[in-house]
CSV table of C-alpha atoms in Angstrom, one decimal:
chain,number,residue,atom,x,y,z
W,12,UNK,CA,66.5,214.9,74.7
W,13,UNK,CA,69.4,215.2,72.7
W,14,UNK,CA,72.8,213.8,73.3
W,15,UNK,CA,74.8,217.5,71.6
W,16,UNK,CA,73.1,220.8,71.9
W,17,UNK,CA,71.2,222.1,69.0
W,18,UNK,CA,71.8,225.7,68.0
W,19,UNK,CA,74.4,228.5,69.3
W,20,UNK,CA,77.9,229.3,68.0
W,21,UNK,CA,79.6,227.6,70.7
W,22,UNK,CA,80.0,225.8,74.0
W,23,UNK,CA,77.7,227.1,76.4
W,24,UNK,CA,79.6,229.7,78.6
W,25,UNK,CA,80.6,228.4,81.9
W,26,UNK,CA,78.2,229.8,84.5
W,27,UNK,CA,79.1,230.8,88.3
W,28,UNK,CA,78.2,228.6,90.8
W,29,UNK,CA,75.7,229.7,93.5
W,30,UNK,CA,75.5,227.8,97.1
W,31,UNK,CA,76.2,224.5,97.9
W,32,UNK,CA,74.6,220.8,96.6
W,33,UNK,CA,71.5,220.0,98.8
W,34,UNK,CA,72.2,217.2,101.3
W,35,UNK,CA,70.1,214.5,101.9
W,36,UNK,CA,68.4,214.2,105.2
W,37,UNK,CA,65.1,212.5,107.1
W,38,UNK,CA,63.3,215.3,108.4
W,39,UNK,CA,60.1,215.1,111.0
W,40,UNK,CA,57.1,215.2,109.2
W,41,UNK,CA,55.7,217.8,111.4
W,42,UNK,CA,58.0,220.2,109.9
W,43,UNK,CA,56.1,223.2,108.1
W,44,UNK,CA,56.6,226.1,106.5
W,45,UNK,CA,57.6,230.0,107.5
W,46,UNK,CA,54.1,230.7,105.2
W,47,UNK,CA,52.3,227.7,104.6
W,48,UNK,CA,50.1,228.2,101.1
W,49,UNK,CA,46.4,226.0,100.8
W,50,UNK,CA,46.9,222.6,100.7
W,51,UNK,CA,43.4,221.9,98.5
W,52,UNK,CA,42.8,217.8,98.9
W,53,UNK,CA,41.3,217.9,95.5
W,54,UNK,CA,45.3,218.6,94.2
W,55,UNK,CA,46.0,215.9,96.6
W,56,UNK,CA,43.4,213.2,95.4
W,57,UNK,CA,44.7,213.6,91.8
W,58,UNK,CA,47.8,213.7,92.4
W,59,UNK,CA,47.9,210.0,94.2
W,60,UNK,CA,45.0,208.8,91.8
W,61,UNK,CA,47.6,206.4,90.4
W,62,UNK,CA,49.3,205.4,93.9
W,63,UNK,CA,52.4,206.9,95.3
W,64,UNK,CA,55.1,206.4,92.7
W,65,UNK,CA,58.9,206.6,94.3
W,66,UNK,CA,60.3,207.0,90.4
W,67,UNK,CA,58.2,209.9,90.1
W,68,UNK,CA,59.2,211.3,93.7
W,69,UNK,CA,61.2,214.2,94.3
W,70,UNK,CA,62.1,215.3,98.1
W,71,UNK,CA,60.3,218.3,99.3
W,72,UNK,CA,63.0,221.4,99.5
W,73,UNK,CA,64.1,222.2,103.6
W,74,UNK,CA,65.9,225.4,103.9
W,75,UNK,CA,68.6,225.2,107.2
W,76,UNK,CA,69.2,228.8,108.5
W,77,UNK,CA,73.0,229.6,110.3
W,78,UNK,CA,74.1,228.2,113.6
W,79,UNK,CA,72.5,230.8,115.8
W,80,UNK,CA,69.8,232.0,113.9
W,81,UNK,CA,67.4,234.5,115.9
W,82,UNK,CA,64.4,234.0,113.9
W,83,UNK,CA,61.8,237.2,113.8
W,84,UNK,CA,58.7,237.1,116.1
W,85,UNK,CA,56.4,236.8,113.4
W,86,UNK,CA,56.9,233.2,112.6
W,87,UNK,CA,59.1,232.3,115.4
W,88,UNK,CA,56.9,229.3,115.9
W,89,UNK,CA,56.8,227.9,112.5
W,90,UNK,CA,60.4,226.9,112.7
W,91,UNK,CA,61.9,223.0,113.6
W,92,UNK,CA,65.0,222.7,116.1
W,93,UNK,CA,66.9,219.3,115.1
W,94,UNK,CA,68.2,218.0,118.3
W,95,UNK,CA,71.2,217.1,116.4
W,96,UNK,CA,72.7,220.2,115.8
W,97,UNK,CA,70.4,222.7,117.5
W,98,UNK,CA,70.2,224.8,114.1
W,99,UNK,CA,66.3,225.7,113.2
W,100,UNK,CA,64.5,224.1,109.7
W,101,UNK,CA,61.8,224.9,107.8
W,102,UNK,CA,59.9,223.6,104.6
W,103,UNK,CA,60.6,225.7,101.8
W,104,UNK,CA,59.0,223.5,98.7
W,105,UNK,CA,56.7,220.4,98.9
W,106,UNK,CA,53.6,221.1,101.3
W,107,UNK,CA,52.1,218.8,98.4
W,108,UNK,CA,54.5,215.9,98.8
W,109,UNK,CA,54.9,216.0,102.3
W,110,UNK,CA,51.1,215.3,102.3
W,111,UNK,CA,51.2,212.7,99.8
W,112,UNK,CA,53.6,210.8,102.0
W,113,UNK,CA,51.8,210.9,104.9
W,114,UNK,CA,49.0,209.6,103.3
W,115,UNK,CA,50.7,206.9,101.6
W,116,UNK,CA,52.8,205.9,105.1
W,117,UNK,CA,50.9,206.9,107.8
W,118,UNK,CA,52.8,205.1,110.6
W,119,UNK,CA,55.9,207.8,109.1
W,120,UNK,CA,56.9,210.2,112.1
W,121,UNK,CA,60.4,211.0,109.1
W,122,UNK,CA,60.6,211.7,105.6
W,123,UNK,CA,63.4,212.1,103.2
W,124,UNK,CA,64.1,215.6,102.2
W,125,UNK,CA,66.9,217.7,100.3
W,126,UNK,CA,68.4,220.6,103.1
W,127,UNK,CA,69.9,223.5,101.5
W,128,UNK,CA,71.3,226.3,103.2
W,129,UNK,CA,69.8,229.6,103.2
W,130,UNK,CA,71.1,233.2,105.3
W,131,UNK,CA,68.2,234.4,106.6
W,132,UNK,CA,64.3,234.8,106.3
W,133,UNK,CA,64.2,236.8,103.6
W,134,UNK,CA,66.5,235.2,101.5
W,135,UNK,CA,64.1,232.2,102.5
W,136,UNK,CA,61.2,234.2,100.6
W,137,UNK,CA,63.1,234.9,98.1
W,138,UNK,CA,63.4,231.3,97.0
W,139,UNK,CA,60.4,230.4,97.5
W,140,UNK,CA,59.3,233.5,95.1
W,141,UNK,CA,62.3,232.0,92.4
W,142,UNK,CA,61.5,228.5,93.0
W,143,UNK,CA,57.5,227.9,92.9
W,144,UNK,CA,56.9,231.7,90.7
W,145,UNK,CA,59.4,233.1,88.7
W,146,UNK,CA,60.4,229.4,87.2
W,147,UNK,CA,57.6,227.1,86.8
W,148,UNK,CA,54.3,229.3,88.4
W,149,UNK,CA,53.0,227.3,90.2
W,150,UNK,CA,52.0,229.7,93.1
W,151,UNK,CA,49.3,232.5,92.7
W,152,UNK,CA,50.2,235.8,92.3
W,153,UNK,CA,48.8,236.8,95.9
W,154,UNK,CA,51.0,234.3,97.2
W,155,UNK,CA,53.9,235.3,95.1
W,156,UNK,CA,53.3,238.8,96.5
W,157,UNK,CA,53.4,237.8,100.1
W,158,UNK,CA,56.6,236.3,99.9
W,159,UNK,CA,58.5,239.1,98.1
W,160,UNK,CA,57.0,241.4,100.8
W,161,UNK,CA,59.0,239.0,103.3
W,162,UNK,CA,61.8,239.3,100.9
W,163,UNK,CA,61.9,242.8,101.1
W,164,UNK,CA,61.4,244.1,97.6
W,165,UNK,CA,61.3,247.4,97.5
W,166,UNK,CA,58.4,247.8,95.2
W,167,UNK,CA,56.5,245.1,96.0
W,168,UNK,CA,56.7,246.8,100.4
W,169,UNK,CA,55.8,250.4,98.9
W,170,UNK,CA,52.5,248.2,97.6
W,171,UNK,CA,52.4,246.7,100.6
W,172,UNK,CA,51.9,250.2,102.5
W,173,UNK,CA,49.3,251.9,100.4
W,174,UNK,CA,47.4,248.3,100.9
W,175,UNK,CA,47.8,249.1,104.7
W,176,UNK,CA,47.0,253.4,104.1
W,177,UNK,CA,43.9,252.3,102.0
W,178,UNK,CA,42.4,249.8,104.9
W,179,UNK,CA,42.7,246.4,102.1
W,180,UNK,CA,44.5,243.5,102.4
W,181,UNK,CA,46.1,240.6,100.1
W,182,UNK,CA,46.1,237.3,101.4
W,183,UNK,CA,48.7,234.7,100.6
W,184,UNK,CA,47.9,232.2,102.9
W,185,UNK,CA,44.9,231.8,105.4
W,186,UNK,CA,47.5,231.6,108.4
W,187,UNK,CA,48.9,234.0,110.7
W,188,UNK,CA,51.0,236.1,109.7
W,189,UNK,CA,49.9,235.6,105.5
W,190,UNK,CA,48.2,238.8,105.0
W,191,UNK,CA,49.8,241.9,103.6
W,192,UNK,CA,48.3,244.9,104.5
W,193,UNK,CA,45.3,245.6,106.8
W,194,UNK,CA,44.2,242.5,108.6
W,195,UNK,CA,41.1,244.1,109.6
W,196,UNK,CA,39.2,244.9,106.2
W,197,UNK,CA,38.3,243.4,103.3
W,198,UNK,CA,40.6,241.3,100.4
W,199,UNK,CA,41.5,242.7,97.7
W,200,UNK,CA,43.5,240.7,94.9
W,201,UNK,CA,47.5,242.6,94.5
W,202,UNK,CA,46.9,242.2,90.7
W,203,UNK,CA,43.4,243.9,91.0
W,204,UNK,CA,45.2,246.6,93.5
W,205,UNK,CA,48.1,247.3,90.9
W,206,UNK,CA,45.5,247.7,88.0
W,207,UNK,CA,44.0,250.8,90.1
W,208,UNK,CA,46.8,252.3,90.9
W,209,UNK,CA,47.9,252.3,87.3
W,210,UNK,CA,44.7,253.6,86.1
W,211,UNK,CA,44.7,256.2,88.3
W,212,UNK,CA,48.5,256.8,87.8
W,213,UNK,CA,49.3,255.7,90.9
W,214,UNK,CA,47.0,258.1,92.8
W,215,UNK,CA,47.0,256.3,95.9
W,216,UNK,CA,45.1,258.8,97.6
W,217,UNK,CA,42.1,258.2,94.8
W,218,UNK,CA,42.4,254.1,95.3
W,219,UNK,CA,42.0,255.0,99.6
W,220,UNK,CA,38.9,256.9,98.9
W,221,UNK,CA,37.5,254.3,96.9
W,222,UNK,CA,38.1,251.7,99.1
W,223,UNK,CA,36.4,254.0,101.6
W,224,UNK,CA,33.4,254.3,99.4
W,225,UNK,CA,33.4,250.7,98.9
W,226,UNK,CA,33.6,249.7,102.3
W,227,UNK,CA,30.8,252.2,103.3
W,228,UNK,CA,28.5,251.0,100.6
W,229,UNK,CA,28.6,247.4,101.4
W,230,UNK,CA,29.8,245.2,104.0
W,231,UNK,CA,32.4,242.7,103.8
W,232,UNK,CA,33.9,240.1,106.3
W,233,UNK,CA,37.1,241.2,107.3
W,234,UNK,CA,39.8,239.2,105.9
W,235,UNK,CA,37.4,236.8,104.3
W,236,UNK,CA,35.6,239.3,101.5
W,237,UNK,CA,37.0,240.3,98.6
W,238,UNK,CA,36.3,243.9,97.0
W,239,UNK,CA,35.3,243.3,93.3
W,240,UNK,CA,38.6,243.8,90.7
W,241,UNK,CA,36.7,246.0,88.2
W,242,UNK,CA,34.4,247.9,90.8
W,243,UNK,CA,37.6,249.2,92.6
W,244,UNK,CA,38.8,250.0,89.7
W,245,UNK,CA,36.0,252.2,88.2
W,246,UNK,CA,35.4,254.0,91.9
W,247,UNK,CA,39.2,254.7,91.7
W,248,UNK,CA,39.4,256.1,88.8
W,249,UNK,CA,36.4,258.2,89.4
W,250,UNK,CA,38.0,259.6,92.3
W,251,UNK,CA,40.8,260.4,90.6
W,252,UNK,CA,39.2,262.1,87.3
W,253,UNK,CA,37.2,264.2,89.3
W,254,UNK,CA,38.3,265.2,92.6
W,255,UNK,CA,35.3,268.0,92.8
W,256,UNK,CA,33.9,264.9,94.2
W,257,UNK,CA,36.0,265.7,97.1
W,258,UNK,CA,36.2,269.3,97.2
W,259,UNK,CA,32.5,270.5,96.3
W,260,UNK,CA,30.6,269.9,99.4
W,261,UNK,CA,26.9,269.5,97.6
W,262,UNK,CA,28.7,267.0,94.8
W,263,UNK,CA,30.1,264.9,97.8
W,264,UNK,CA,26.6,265.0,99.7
W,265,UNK,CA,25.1,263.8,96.2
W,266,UNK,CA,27.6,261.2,95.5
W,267,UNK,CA,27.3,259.7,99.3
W,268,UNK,CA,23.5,259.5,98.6
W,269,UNK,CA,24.1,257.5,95.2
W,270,UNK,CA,26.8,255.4,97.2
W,271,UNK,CA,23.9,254.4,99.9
W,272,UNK,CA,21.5,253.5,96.9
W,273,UNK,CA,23.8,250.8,95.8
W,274,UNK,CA,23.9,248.9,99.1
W,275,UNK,CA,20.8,247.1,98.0
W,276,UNK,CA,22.9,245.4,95.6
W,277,UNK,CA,26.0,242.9,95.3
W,278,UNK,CA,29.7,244.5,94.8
W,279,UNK,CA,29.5,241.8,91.3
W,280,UNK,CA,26.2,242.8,89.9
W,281,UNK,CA,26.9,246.4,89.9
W,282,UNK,CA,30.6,245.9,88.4
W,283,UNK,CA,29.0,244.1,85.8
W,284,UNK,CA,26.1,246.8,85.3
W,285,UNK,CA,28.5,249.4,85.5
W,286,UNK,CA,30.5,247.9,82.8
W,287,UNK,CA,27.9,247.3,80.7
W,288,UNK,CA,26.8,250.4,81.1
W,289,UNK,CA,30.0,252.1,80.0
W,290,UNK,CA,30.6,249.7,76.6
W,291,UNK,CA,32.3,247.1,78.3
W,292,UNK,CA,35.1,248.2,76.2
W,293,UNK,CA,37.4,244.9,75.8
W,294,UNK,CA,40.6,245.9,77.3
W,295,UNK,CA,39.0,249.0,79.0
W,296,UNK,CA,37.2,247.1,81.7
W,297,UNK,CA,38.1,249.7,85.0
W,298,UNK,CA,37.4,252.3,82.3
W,299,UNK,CA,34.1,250.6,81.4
W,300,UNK,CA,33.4,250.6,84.9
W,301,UNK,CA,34.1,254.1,85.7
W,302,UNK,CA,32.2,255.8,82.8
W,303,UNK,CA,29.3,253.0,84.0
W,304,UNK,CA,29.6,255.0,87.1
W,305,UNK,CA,29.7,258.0,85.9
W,306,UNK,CA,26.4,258.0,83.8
W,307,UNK,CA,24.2,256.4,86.3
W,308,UNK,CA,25.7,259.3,89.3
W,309,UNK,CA,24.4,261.7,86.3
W,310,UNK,CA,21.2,260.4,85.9
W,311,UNK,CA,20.4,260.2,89.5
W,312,UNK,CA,18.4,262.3,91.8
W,313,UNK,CA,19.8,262.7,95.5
W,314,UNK,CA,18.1,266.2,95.6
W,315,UNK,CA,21.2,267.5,96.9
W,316,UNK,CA,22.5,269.2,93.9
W,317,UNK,CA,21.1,270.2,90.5
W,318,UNK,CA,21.6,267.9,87.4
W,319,UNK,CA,22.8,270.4,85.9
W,320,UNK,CA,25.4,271.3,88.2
W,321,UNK,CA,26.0,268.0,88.6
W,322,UNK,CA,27.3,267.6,84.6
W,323,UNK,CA,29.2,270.7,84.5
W,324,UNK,CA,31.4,269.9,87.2
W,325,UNK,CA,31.4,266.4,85.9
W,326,UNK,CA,32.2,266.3,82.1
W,327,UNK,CA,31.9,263.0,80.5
W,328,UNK,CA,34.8,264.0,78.5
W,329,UNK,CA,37.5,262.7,80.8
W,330,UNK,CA,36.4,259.1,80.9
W,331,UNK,CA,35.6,259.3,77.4
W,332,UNK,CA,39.0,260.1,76.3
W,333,UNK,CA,40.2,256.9,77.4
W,334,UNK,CA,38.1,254.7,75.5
């Protein structure tokens, strides 16, 4: 660290000044997050392998919402109510720390903390996206999603639907209220989801009838399975490369028949056939996949269309363009 800045033609610009200084304040240690992310022990145990060190300490972040606050249904019960001034509390950053001090002073019901002032919930996700994503990354981008759902970017909600239209979801924290999108199928992960939709040029109707074909094919855990990255990707893009899969009756009835001959088989094993199959092409995997797909459909025998047929209304040349 340097006592004079190194570099630049000037005096660093003087910038605008957002909020106000954090106040210092002893906070229950029951207090919790709007979304509480994993708290893994094995981060825990290394992170107190040494001991608790105060010089290395930093007060977990509490966000205080406006005097008279109506917080929404969804996490109503997540918030704290001081007694002292009747406002409502939650833990924005330091799940970790607030952890490590209970371990280290168990007989603790208070802990110190830094308060700073927020407007509402969303602007509550929106720091926590800024704090813990955007600036050091130290959250996963299925958690990063969550939070700018709750934030109310636009683009990230519009995913957000088509996760919901396509019967998926993307969890960003195992608790109530921490999945986007359908809480009633599989998981998908939102970097995974984005990658189809850009293959297919965001042809969400294509990545819906995938996941349909997926989740007919093979059965997941609802909210606890999660659809293979590359294998939604290839069925996606199959779907969208050849809708006469959609609108030739005897393909469809062929394809379904090929889709029930997989079931035999994990959603991982036959991503990594598929790819295989297709060239595993280094930065083409969904494409791998697809044309994977696309050559064992061709080969196979449902008896419910000729092979013939089959590759005329099926041209290899579309996938193959894009490898």
């Amino acid at each position: 660290m340097s006592n004079n800045i190194i570099g630049g033609s000037g005096p660093l610009p003087q910038p605008k000044v957002v909020g106000a200084q954090p106040t210092m304040a002893m906070m229950p240690t029951t207090i919790q997050a709007l979304v509480n992310r994993p708290t893994l022990a094995t981060t825990l145990v290394s992170y107190l392998a040494n001991g608790f060190d105060w010089c290395k300490w930093v007060n977990p972040k509490v966000a205080r919402f406006p005097k008279g606050y109506t917080p929404s249904k969804q996490f109503a019960n997540n918030f704290h109510r001081s007694a002292k001034d009747g406002r409502l509390y939650s833990l924005l950053d330091g799940d970790h720390r607030k952890h490590m001090f209970l371990a280290a002073f168990p007989g603790e019901d208070h802990m110190p903390v830094q308060v700073i002032d927020v407007r509402d919930e969303e602007h509550y996700h929106e720091l926590f996206y800024e704090i813990n994503y955007k600036n050091r990354k130290n959250a996963n981008p299925n958690e990063v999603f969550l939070h700018q759902v709750l934030a109310g970017d636009k683009a990230e909600v519009a995913i957000a639907k088509i996760l919901a239209m396509c019967g998926v979801g993307v969890q960003g924290s195992p608790e109530a209220g921490g999945t986007v999108g359908s809480t009633t199928g599989p998981l998908v992960n939102v970097g995974n989801f984005k990658t189809a939709l850009k293959l297919t040029k965001h042809d969400a109707d294509a990545v819906k009838d995938a996941c349909a074909d997926i989740m007919k094919t093979w059965t997941f855990q609802p909210g606890v399975d999660r659809i293979a990255g590359d294998l939604l990707s290839g069925v996606s893009l199959m779907r969208s490369l050849f809708p006469e899969l959609k609108n030739s009756k005897k393909l469809l009835s062929e394809w379904d028949t090929w889709l029930a001959a997989q079931s035999g088989y994990s959603t991982n094993d036959r991503a990594r056939e598929f790819k295989q199959g297709g060239g595993d092409v280094g930065n083409k995997q969904g494409e791998s996949v697809a044309y994977g797909i696309l050559k064992d459909f061709l080969k196979f025998g449902g008896q419910c269309i000729t092979k013939q047929r089959k590759s005329k209304l099926l041209p290899k040349g579309r996938i193959q363009k894009l490898l």
